[in-house]
Short mmCIF file of C-alpha atoms in Angstrom, two decimals:
data_model
loop_
_atom_site.label_atom_id
_atom_site.label_comp_id
_atom_site.label_asym_id
_atom_site.label_seq_id
_atom_site.Cartn_x
_atom_site.Cartn_y
_atom_site.Cartn_z
CA MET S 19 -30.57 -24.47 4.77
CA THR S 20 -32.29 -23.91 1.44
CA THR S 21 -35.14 -26.31 0.74
CA ALA S 22 -34.18 -28.89 -1.87
CA PRO S 23 -36.17 -28.97 -5.10
CA THR S 24 -39.04 -31.40 -4.87
CA ASP S 25 -37.71 -33.77 -7.52
CA PHE S 26 -34.45 -34.48 -5.66
CA ALA S 27 -36.16 -34.61 -2.27
CA THR S 28 -38.76 -37.01 -3.62
CA ARG S 29 -36.09 -39.08 -5.31
CA ALA S 30 -34.05 -39.35 -2.10
CA ASN S 31 -37.11 -40.41 -0.13
CA THR S 32 -38.04 -42.96 -2.80
CA LEU S 33 -34.52 -44.38 -2.99
CA ASP S 34 -34.41 -44.79 0.78
CA ALA S 35 -37.87 -46.35 0.87
CA GLN S 36 -36.98 -48.83 -1.87
CA ASP S 37 -33.46 -49.55 -0.63
CA PRO S 38 -33.13 -53.30 0.09
CA LEU S 39 -30.47 -52.34 2.65
CA GLY S 40 -32.62 -49.59 4.15
CA ASP S 41 -32.76 -51.24 7.57
CA PHE S 42 -28.99 -51.19 8.05
CA PRO S 43 -28.29 -47.49 8.84
CA ARG S 44 -30.18 -47.68 12.13
CA ARG S 45 -27.84 -50.46 13.27
CA PHE S 46 -25.02 -47.94 13.69
CA VAL S 47 -24.29 -45.76 16.70
CA GLY S 48 -25.12 -42.12 16.03
CA SER S 49 -27.53 -42.75 13.18
CA ASP S 50 -30.24 -40.97 15.18
CA ASP S 51 -28.04 -38.08 16.42
CA PRO S 52 -29.84 -34.87 15.39
CA GLU S 53 -26.58 -32.91 15.40
CA ILE S 54 -25.14 -35.03 12.57
CA VAL S 55 -27.00 -33.96 9.45
CA ALA S 56 -24.91 -35.97 6.99
CA TYR S 57 -21.91 -38.18 7.70
CA LEU S 58 -20.04 -38.40 4.39
CA ASP S 59 -16.64 -39.53 5.65
CA GLY S 60 -17.24 -43.26 6.04
CA ASN S 61 -14.28 -43.94 3.74
CA SER S 62 -12.00 -42.42 6.39
CA LEU S 63 -13.64 -43.63 9.60
CA GLY S 64 -16.75 -45.78 9.65
CA ARG S 65 -19.44 -45.44 12.29
CA PRO S 66 -19.41 -48.05 15.07
CA THR S 67 -22.15 -50.64 14.96
CA ARG S 68 -24.57 -50.96 17.84
CA GLY S 69 -23.45 -54.56 18.16
CA THR S 70 -19.88 -53.36 18.76
CA ALA S 71 -20.95 -51.24 21.72
CA GLU S 72 -22.40 -54.36 23.32
CA ARG S 73 -19.49 -56.62 22.34
CA MET S 74 -16.85 -54.27 23.75
CA ALA S 75 -18.58 -54.04 27.12
CA ALA S 76 -19.04 -57.81 27.30
CA PHE S 77 -15.41 -58.41 26.36
CA VAL S 78 -14.10 -56.37 29.28
CA THR S 79 -16.23 -58.14 31.87
CA GLU S 80 -16.49 -61.65 30.43
CA ALA S 81 -13.64 -62.51 28.04
CA TRP S 82 -10.84 -60.30 29.40
CA GLY S 83 -12.04 -59.96 32.98
CA GLY S 84 -13.53 -63.44 33.25
CA ARG S 85 -11.21 -65.65 31.25
CA LEU S 86 -8.00 -63.63 31.76
CA ILE S 87 -4.89 -65.35 30.34
CA ARG S 88 -6.98 -68.38 29.40
CA GLY S 89 -8.37 -66.28 26.55
CA TRP S 90 -5.18 -66.81 24.55
CA ASP S 91 -5.61 -70.57 24.54
CA GLU S 92 -9.36 -70.42 24.02
CA GLU S 93 -9.53 -67.94 21.13
CA TRP S 94 -7.08 -65.08 20.90
CA PHE S 95 -3.98 -66.93 19.67
CA GLU S 96 -5.80 -68.12 16.57
CA LEU S 97 -7.98 -65.04 16.08
CA PRO S 98 -5.63 -63.29 13.59
CA LEU S 99 -5.92 -66.34 11.34
CA THR S 100 -9.60 -67.18 11.85
CA LEU S 101 -10.64 -63.56 11.39
CA GLY S 102 -8.25 -63.30 8.46
CA ASP S 103 -9.93 -66.27 6.79
CA ARG S 104 -13.33 -64.67 7.34
CA ILE S 105 -12.17 -61.40 5.78
CA GLY S 106 -10.67 -63.37 2.90
CA ALA S 107 -13.84 -65.36 2.25
CA SER S 108 -16.35 -62.53 2.67
CA LEU S 109 -14.48 -59.60 1.17
CA LEU S 110 -11.35 -60.56 -0.75
CA GLY S 111 -12.22 -63.61 -2.82
CA ALA S 112 -9.41 -65.40 -1.02
CA GLY S 113 -9.29 -69.05 -0.08
CA ALA S 114 -8.46 -70.10 3.47
CA GLY S 115 -4.95 -69.76 4.83
CA GLN S 116 -3.91 -66.67 2.84
CA THR S 117 -5.09 -63.75 5.01
CA THR S 118 -4.15 -62.63 8.49
CA ILE S 119 -4.84 -59.54 10.56
CA GLY S 120 -2.61 -57.49 12.83
CA ASP S 121 -0.23 -54.49 12.69
CA SER S 122 -1.04 -51.28 10.83
CA THR S 123 -1.41 -50.98 7.07
CA SER S 124 1.99 -49.30 6.91
CA VAL S 125 3.75 -52.13 8.72
CA LEU S 126 2.01 -54.79 6.64
CA LEU S 127 2.79 -53.03 3.37
CA TYR S 128 6.43 -52.89 4.45
CA LYS S 129 6.46 -56.58 5.34
CA LEU S 130 4.79 -57.59 2.09
CA ALA S 131 6.97 -55.39 -0.10
CA ARG S 132 10.20 -56.60 1.46
CA GLY S 133 9.07 -60.21 1.29
CA ALA S 134 8.02 -59.81 -2.34
CA LEU S 135 11.30 -58.19 -3.35
CA ALA S 136 13.21 -61.09 -1.80
CA LEU S 137 11.31 -63.40 -4.16
CA ARG S 138 12.72 -61.52 -7.18
CA PRO S 139 16.47 -61.36 -6.54
CA GLY S 140 18.51 -59.53 -9.14
CA ARG S 141 15.64 -57.30 -10.22
CA THR S 142 16.21 -53.65 -9.44
CA GLU S 143 13.00 -51.64 -9.94
CA ILE S 144 9.72 -50.92 -8.15
CA VAL S 145 6.82 -49.47 -10.16
CA LEU S 146 4.34 -47.13 -8.44
CA ASP S 147 2.30 -44.02 -9.19
CA ARG S 148 2.71 -40.47 -7.93
CA ASP S 149 -0.92 -40.16 -6.80
CA ASN S 150 -0.86 -43.22 -4.57
CA PHE S 151 -1.51 -42.67 -0.87
CA PRO S 152 1.51 -40.92 0.71
CA THR S 153 2.43 -43.78 3.04
CA ASP S 154 2.62 -46.21 0.12
CA ARG S 155 4.97 -43.86 -1.69
CA TYR S 156 7.09 -43.07 1.34
CA LEU S 157 7.49 -46.75 2.21
CA MET S 158 8.66 -47.62 -1.30
CA GLU S 159 11.04 -44.68 -1.27
CA ALA S 160 12.55 -45.90 2.00
CA ILE S 161 12.80 -49.50 0.81
CA ALA S 162 14.39 -48.44 -2.47
CA ALA S 163 16.92 -46.32 -0.58
CA ASP S 164 17.75 -49.18 1.80
CA LEU S 165 18.16 -51.78 -0.96
CA GLY S 166 19.63 -49.60 -3.69
CA LEU S 167 16.63 -50.03 -6.00
CA THR S 168 15.16 -47.68 -8.59
CA LEU S 169 11.60 -46.33 -8.49
CA ARG S 170 9.70 -46.13 -11.78
CA TRP S 171 6.91 -43.60 -11.43
CA ILE S 172 3.62 -43.54 -13.32
CA ASP S 173 1.98 -40.12 -13.71
CA ALA S 174 -1.69 -41.06 -13.74
CA ASP S 175 -4.67 -38.92 -14.63
CA PHE S 176 -5.46 -36.71 -11.60
CA ALA S 177 -9.20 -37.43 -11.91
CA GLY S 178 -8.60 -41.08 -12.79
CA GLY S 179 -5.97 -43.65 -12.02
CA VAL S 180 -3.43 -46.11 -13.33
CA THR S 181 -4.34 -48.17 -16.42
CA ALA S 182 -2.96 -51.49 -17.58
CA GLY S 183 -1.46 -49.73 -20.59
CA GLU S 184 0.47 -47.35 -18.36
CA VAL S 185 1.83 -50.26 -16.33
CA ALA S 186 2.82 -52.06 -19.53
CA GLY S 187 4.75 -48.97 -20.58
CA VAL S 188 7.08 -49.05 -17.56
CA VAL S 189 7.50 -52.70 -16.50
CA SER S 190 10.45 -54.64 -17.84
CA GLU S 191 12.81 -57.49 -17.01
CA ARG S 192 14.20 -55.18 -14.31
CA THR S 193 10.85 -54.83 -12.49
CA ALA S 194 10.55 -56.73 -9.23
CA LEU S 195 7.35 -55.28 -7.80
CA VAL S 196 4.37 -53.17 -8.86
CA VAL S 197 2.64 -51.33 -5.97
CA LEU S 198 -0.77 -49.76 -6.62
CA SER S 199 -4.02 -48.92 -4.85
CA HIS S 200 -7.10 -50.83 -5.98
CA VAL S 201 -9.20 -47.68 -5.48
CA ALA S 202 -7.35 -44.36 -5.64
CA TYR S 203 -7.62 -42.54 -2.33
CA ARG S 204 -8.36 -39.16 -3.91
CA SER S 205 -10.21 -39.72 -7.17
CA GLY S 206 -11.93 -42.99 -6.30
CA TYR S 207 -10.68 -44.57 -9.55
CA LEU S 208 -11.17 -48.36 -9.56
CA LEU S 209 -8.19 -50.19 -10.98
CA ASP S 210 -8.58 -52.98 -13.54
CA ALA S 211 -6.78 -55.39 -11.23
CA PRO S 212 -6.95 -58.55 -13.39
CA ALA S 213 -5.50 -56.75 -16.40
CA ILE S 214 -2.74 -55.14 -14.36
CA ALA S 215 -1.91 -58.45 -12.69
CA ALA S 216 -1.55 -60.03 -16.14
CA VAL S 217 0.72 -57.23 -17.38
CA THR S 218 2.82 -57.43 -14.22
CA HIS S 219 3.23 -61.19 -14.47
CA ASP S 220 4.07 -61.03 -18.18
CA ALA S 221 7.08 -58.98 -17.12
CA GLY S 222 7.98 -61.56 -14.47
CA ALA S 223 7.18 -59.15 -11.63
CA LEU S 224 4.84 -59.32 -8.62
CA LEU S 225 1.79 -57.20 -7.79
CA LEU S 226 1.07 -55.70 -4.35
CA LEU S 227 -2.36 -54.07 -4.03
CA ASP S 228 -3.42 -51.60 -1.36
CA VAL S 229 -7.15 -52.30 -0.92
CA CYS S 230 -7.80 -49.80 1.89
CA HIS S 231 -10.31 -47.77 -0.12
CA SER S 232 -12.02 -50.72 -1.79
CA VAL S 233 -12.51 -53.45 0.81
CA GLY S 234 -16.11 -53.39 2.02
CA SER S 235 -17.40 -51.21 -0.81
CA VAL S 236 -16.16 -52.95 -3.96
CA GLU S 237 -16.22 -56.64 -4.81
CA ILE S 238 -12.69 -58.10 -4.76
CA GLU S 239 -11.45 -61.43 -6.14
CA LEU S 240 -7.76 -61.64 -5.31
CA ASP S 241 -7.38 -65.34 -6.04
CA SER S 242 -9.03 -65.35 -9.44
CA TRP S 243 -7.40 -62.06 -10.46
CA GLY S 244 -3.95 -63.49 -9.79
CA VAL S 245 -2.90 -60.81 -7.28
CA ASP S 246 0.24 -61.76 -5.39
CA PHE S 247 -0.04 -59.66 -2.23
CA ALA S 248 -2.54 -57.23 -0.73
CA ALA S 249 -2.99 -55.17 2.41
CA GLY S 250 -5.87 -53.09 3.69
CA CYS S 251 -7.16 -51.26 6.72
CA THR S 252 -10.33 -51.98 8.70
CA TYR S 253 -11.39 -48.57 10.02
CA LYS S 254 -13.02 -47.34 6.82
CA TYR S 255 -15.76 -49.52 5.32
CA LEU S 256 -15.12 -52.28 7.87
CA ASN S 257 -15.91 -49.95 10.79
CA GLY S 258 -13.22 -51.28 13.10
CA GLY S 259 -12.62 -47.97 14.86
CA PRO S 260 -9.68 -45.54 14.99
CA GLY S 261 -6.41 -47.37 14.40
CA SER S 262 -7.99 -50.81 14.15
CA PRO S 263 -5.60 -53.47 12.82
CA ALA S 264 -4.99 -54.02 9.13
CA PHE S 265 -4.95 -57.30 7.21
CA ALA S 266 -2.48 -58.89 4.83
CA TYR S 267 -2.99 -61.36 1.98
CA VAL S 268 -0.24 -63.57 0.58
CA ALA S 269 -1.21 -65.84 -2.32
CA ALA S 270 -0.77 -69.49 -1.37
CA ARG S 271 1.73 -70.07 -4.17
CA HIS S 272 4.18 -67.66 -2.48
CA LEU S 273 3.79 -68.73 1.14
CA PRO S 274 6.39 -71.56 1.20
CA HIS S 275 9.17 -69.14 0.25
CA PHE S 276 7.83 -65.84 1.66
CA ARG S 277 10.05 -64.22 4.29
CA GLN S 278 9.07 -60.95 5.93
CA PRO S 279 11.71 -58.80 7.67
CA ILE S 280 10.17 -58.17 11.12
CA TRP S 281 10.82 -61.39 12.97
CA GLY S 282 8.83 -61.82 16.15
CA TRP S 283 7.80 -64.65 18.42
CA MET S 284 4.20 -64.85 17.20
CA GLY S 285 5.33 -65.59 13.63
CA ARG S 286 7.80 -68.29 14.57
CA GLU S 287 7.32 -72.00 14.22
CA ASN S 288 6.14 -73.37 17.61
CA PRO S 289 6.27 -69.91 19.24
CA PHE S 290 5.77 -71.15 22.80
CA ASP S 291 8.98 -73.18 22.58
CA MET S 292 10.82 -69.84 22.99
CA ALA S 293 13.66 -71.54 21.13
CA GLN S 294 16.94 -70.04 19.94
CA GLY S 295 16.92 -68.76 16.37
CA TYR S 296 14.05 -67.78 14.12
CA ILE S 297 12.26 -70.31 11.92
CA PRO S 298 9.15 -68.90 10.18
CA ALA S 299 5.86 -70.59 10.97
CA PRO S 300 4.24 -72.53 8.14
CA GLY S 301 1.57 -70.70 6.17
CA ILE S 302 0.18 -67.23 6.69
CA ARG S 303 1.16 -67.12 10.39
CA ARG S 304 4.68 -66.21 9.26
CA VAL S 305 3.40 -62.69 8.46
CA LEU S 306 2.78 -62.06 12.17
CA SER S 307 5.39 -60.57 14.47
CA ALA S 308 4.22 -59.50 17.92
CA SER S 309 1.13 -60.27 19.96
CA PRO S 310 -1.81 -58.87 17.96
CA GLY S 311 -4.24 -56.24 19.24
CA ILE S 312 -7.22 -58.41 20.12
CA ILE S 313 -9.43 -55.54 21.28
CA GLY S 314 -9.05 -53.87 17.89
CA MET S 315 -10.35 -57.02 16.19
CA LEU S 316 -13.67 -57.05 18.02
CA PRO S 317 -15.59 -54.36 16.07
CA ILE S 318 -14.57 -55.84 12.73
CA GLN S 319 -16.49 -59.00 13.55
CA ASP S 320 -19.72 -57.05 14.03
CA MET S 321 -19.31 -55.27 10.69
CA LEU S 322 -18.57 -58.56 8.98
CA ASP S 323 -21.85 -59.87 10.39
CA LEU S 324 -23.69 -57.03 8.64
CA ILE S 325 -21.77 -57.34 5.36
CA GLU S 326 -22.30 -61.08 5.23
CA GLU S 327 -25.99 -60.59 5.92
CA ALA S 328 -26.31 -58.03 3.13
CA GLY S 329 -23.94 -59.73 0.67
CA MET S 330 -21.20 -57.88 -1.19
CA PRO S 331 -23.14 -57.69 -4.50
CA ALA S 332 -25.89 -55.75 -2.69
CA VAL S 333 -23.31 -53.59 -0.90
CA ARG S 334 -21.66 -52.72 -4.21
CA ALA S 335 -25.02 -51.95 -5.83
CA LYS S 336 -25.89 -49.58 -2.99
CA SER S 337 -22.48 -47.92 -3.24
CA LEU S 338 -22.95 -47.30 -6.96
CA ALA S 339 -26.45 -45.92 -6.37
CA LEU S 340 -25.17 -43.52 -3.69
CA THR S 341 -22.32 -42.18 -5.83
CA ALA S 342 -24.62 -41.88 -8.87
CA PHE S 343 -27.14 -39.86 -6.85
CA ALA S 344 -24.35 -37.66 -5.50
CA LEU S 345 -23.01 -37.02 -9.01
CA ASP S 346 -26.48 -36.09 -10.28
CA LEU S 347 -26.76 -33.49 -7.52
CA VAL S 348 -23.25 -32.20 -8.26
CA HIS S 349 -24.04 -31.87 -11.97
CA ASP S 350 -27.27 -29.97 -11.36
CA TRP S 351 -26.29 -27.78 -8.42
CA LEU S 352 -22.52 -27.51 -8.04
CA ILE S 353 -21.00 -27.49 -11.50
CA PRO S 354 -22.89 -24.26 -12.35
CA ARG S 355 -21.24 -22.83 -9.22
CA GLY S 356 -17.70 -23.58 -10.46
CA VAL S 357 -17.20 -27.05 -9.01
CA THR S 358 -15.37 -29.71 -11.01
CA ILE S 359 -15.59 -33.49 -10.63
CA SER S 360 -12.30 -35.27 -9.99
CA SER S 361 -13.63 -38.83 -10.05
CA PRO S 362 -14.53 -41.24 -12.84
CA LEU S 363 -18.00 -40.83 -14.30
CA ASP S 364 -17.98 -44.42 -15.53
CA PRO S 365 -19.42 -46.49 -12.65
CA ALA S 366 -17.34 -49.50 -13.69
CA ARG S 367 -14.21 -47.49 -12.92
CA ARG S 368 -15.52 -45.79 -9.76
CA GLY S 369 -15.05 -46.98 -6.20
CA GLY S 370 -17.15 -45.95 -3.22
CA HIS S 371 -16.38 -42.24 -3.02
CA VAL S 372 -16.51 -39.12 -5.17
CA THR S 373 -14.16 -36.12 -5.08
CA ILE S 374 -15.21 -32.64 -6.18
CA ASP S 375 -12.99 -29.57 -6.40
CA HIS S 376 -13.42 -25.83 -5.86
CA PRO S 377 -10.94 -23.18 -4.67
CA ALA S 378 -13.15 -22.36 -1.66
CA PHE S 379 -13.52 -25.92 -0.40
CA ARG S 380 -10.84 -25.78 2.32
CA GLU S 381 -12.73 -23.01 4.15
CA ILE S 382 -16.13 -24.47 3.30
CA THR S 383 -15.24 -27.88 4.75
CA ALA S 384 -14.66 -26.35 8.18
CA ARG S 385 -18.02 -24.59 8.01
CA LEU S 386 -19.77 -27.78 6.93
CA TRP S 387 -18.47 -29.61 9.97
CA HIS S 388 -19.91 -26.89 12.22
CA ARG S 389 -23.33 -27.43 10.71
CA GLY S 390 -23.20 -31.22 11.12
CA VAL S 391 -22.21 -32.12 7.55
CA MET S 392 -18.99 -34.16 7.55
CA PRO S 393 -17.10 -34.88 4.34
CA ASP S 394 -13.31 -34.58 4.33
CA PHE S 395 -10.90 -32.26 2.54
CA ARG S 396 -8.15 -33.44 0.20
CA ARG S 397 -5.47 -31.17 -1.23
CA PRO S 398 -5.25 -29.08 -3.23
CA HIS S 399 -8.93 -28.06 -3.02
CA GLY S 400 -11.11 -31.17 -2.99
CA ILE S 401 -14.05 -32.32 -0.92
CA ARG S 402 -14.27 -36.09 -0.79
CA LEU S 403 -17.75 -37.53 -0.38
CA GLY S 404 -17.37 -40.97 1.22
CA MET S 405 -20.67 -42.82 1.31
CA SER S 406 -20.53 -46.03 3.35
CA PRO S 407 -23.16 -48.33 1.79
CA LEU S 408 -24.58 -49.86 4.95
CA SER S 409 -24.69 -46.71 7.08
CA THR S 410 -25.35 -43.87 4.61
CA THR S 411 -28.82 -42.89 3.42
CA PHE S 412 -29.78 -41.07 0.24
CA ARG S 413 -31.32 -38.34 2.38
CA GLU S 414 -27.90 -37.79 3.96
CA VAL S 415 -26.34 -37.36 0.53
CA LEU S 416 -29.04 -34.86 -0.39
CA ALA S 417 -28.58 -32.92 2.86
CA GLY S 418 -24.83 -32.87 2.50
CA ILE S 419 -24.72 -31.59 -1.07
CA THR S 420 -27.49 -29.09 -0.29
CA ALA S 421 -25.23 -27.69 2.44
CA ILE S 422 -22.27 -27.48 0.05
CA ARG S 423 -24.43 -25.59 -2.45
CA ASP S 424 -25.57 -23.17 0.24
CA GLU S 425 -22.03 -22.56 1.47
CA LEU S 426 -20.85 -21.84 -2.07
CA ASP S 427 -23.64 -19.32 -2.44
CA ALA S 428 -22.63 -17.69 0.85
CA SER S 429 -18.91 -17.50 -0.06
#
């Protein structure tokens, strides 16, 4: 690997030394693995915390093995709601009783969308954008086909995202639901959620936000923004592990009349009555269906411990510093080598990751992984640099972009 110029190397060392969150990276498993030079894919799969390794082992022997079925009465039955409240308070700006955890993001988005549409009978359109994450688009396509609704597509800037003005241009008295991602999965564009919520509500419609790429890296205030529904995953910046359960938010004003379509015993009123007929439970429990995956909820608690210790303002500040440092390196080293930036340069409109494009990046990504540098590839020819604020160092960013520069020179 080519030696980095002294100014960037010195800057990375200084930023790490002065980082108020500089102690956090060593609290993650693998942070001292010499084979991993730079892990820049924390926005796809976060590292496990060291606390999680201990918690998982203790759970098998003590909670599961020791308490057995008693665990449901002692903690597990309420865990989707208690953990949901903790996620809401720490990460979503959501008051108690509006957030629950369980199912996958896809299932929760489906539940929320169908429940929202039922609250707007007679309206016939769903608004969404063509660059939203594929699952979001596919789900809305399926729902529209099932219910005979029309999709109104927004063609957003490829290197940006959906603006309030673009939403205003397509919503109408026919709009039932607007479905958008708070941070765009490819470009990292950070939506102006309060403005879009206002535009949506002015049209009499409801707003469903996908917060998968923002929760844990960007400050969120669902209650004060007026968002109606939200869903997000926990395996990115919340470090819950592969396939860890997602969470759902339903604003309190909608809960009395909210009905989701997947009726299961866990979401019924008095579920242990095993009674005939389905009556939804009061409050956010009605979003649940089946018995939730308790094991998948364990790692999230350890990451919440770290985020709450650091505080989301500090997490967001570190995220902005990491992406700014990455962009400075890209400007100096990679743009002269034919790379383009496909993310917002304005930090106020940028989430926690940066995407850069070059025709050779598909092949280069595979070579980077072999040398211990791990970003991810996004079509058509983008490398996405996902810096997780509590586990990523500035030296990792330097090492990763140095490797990209070297691979471009070798191509």
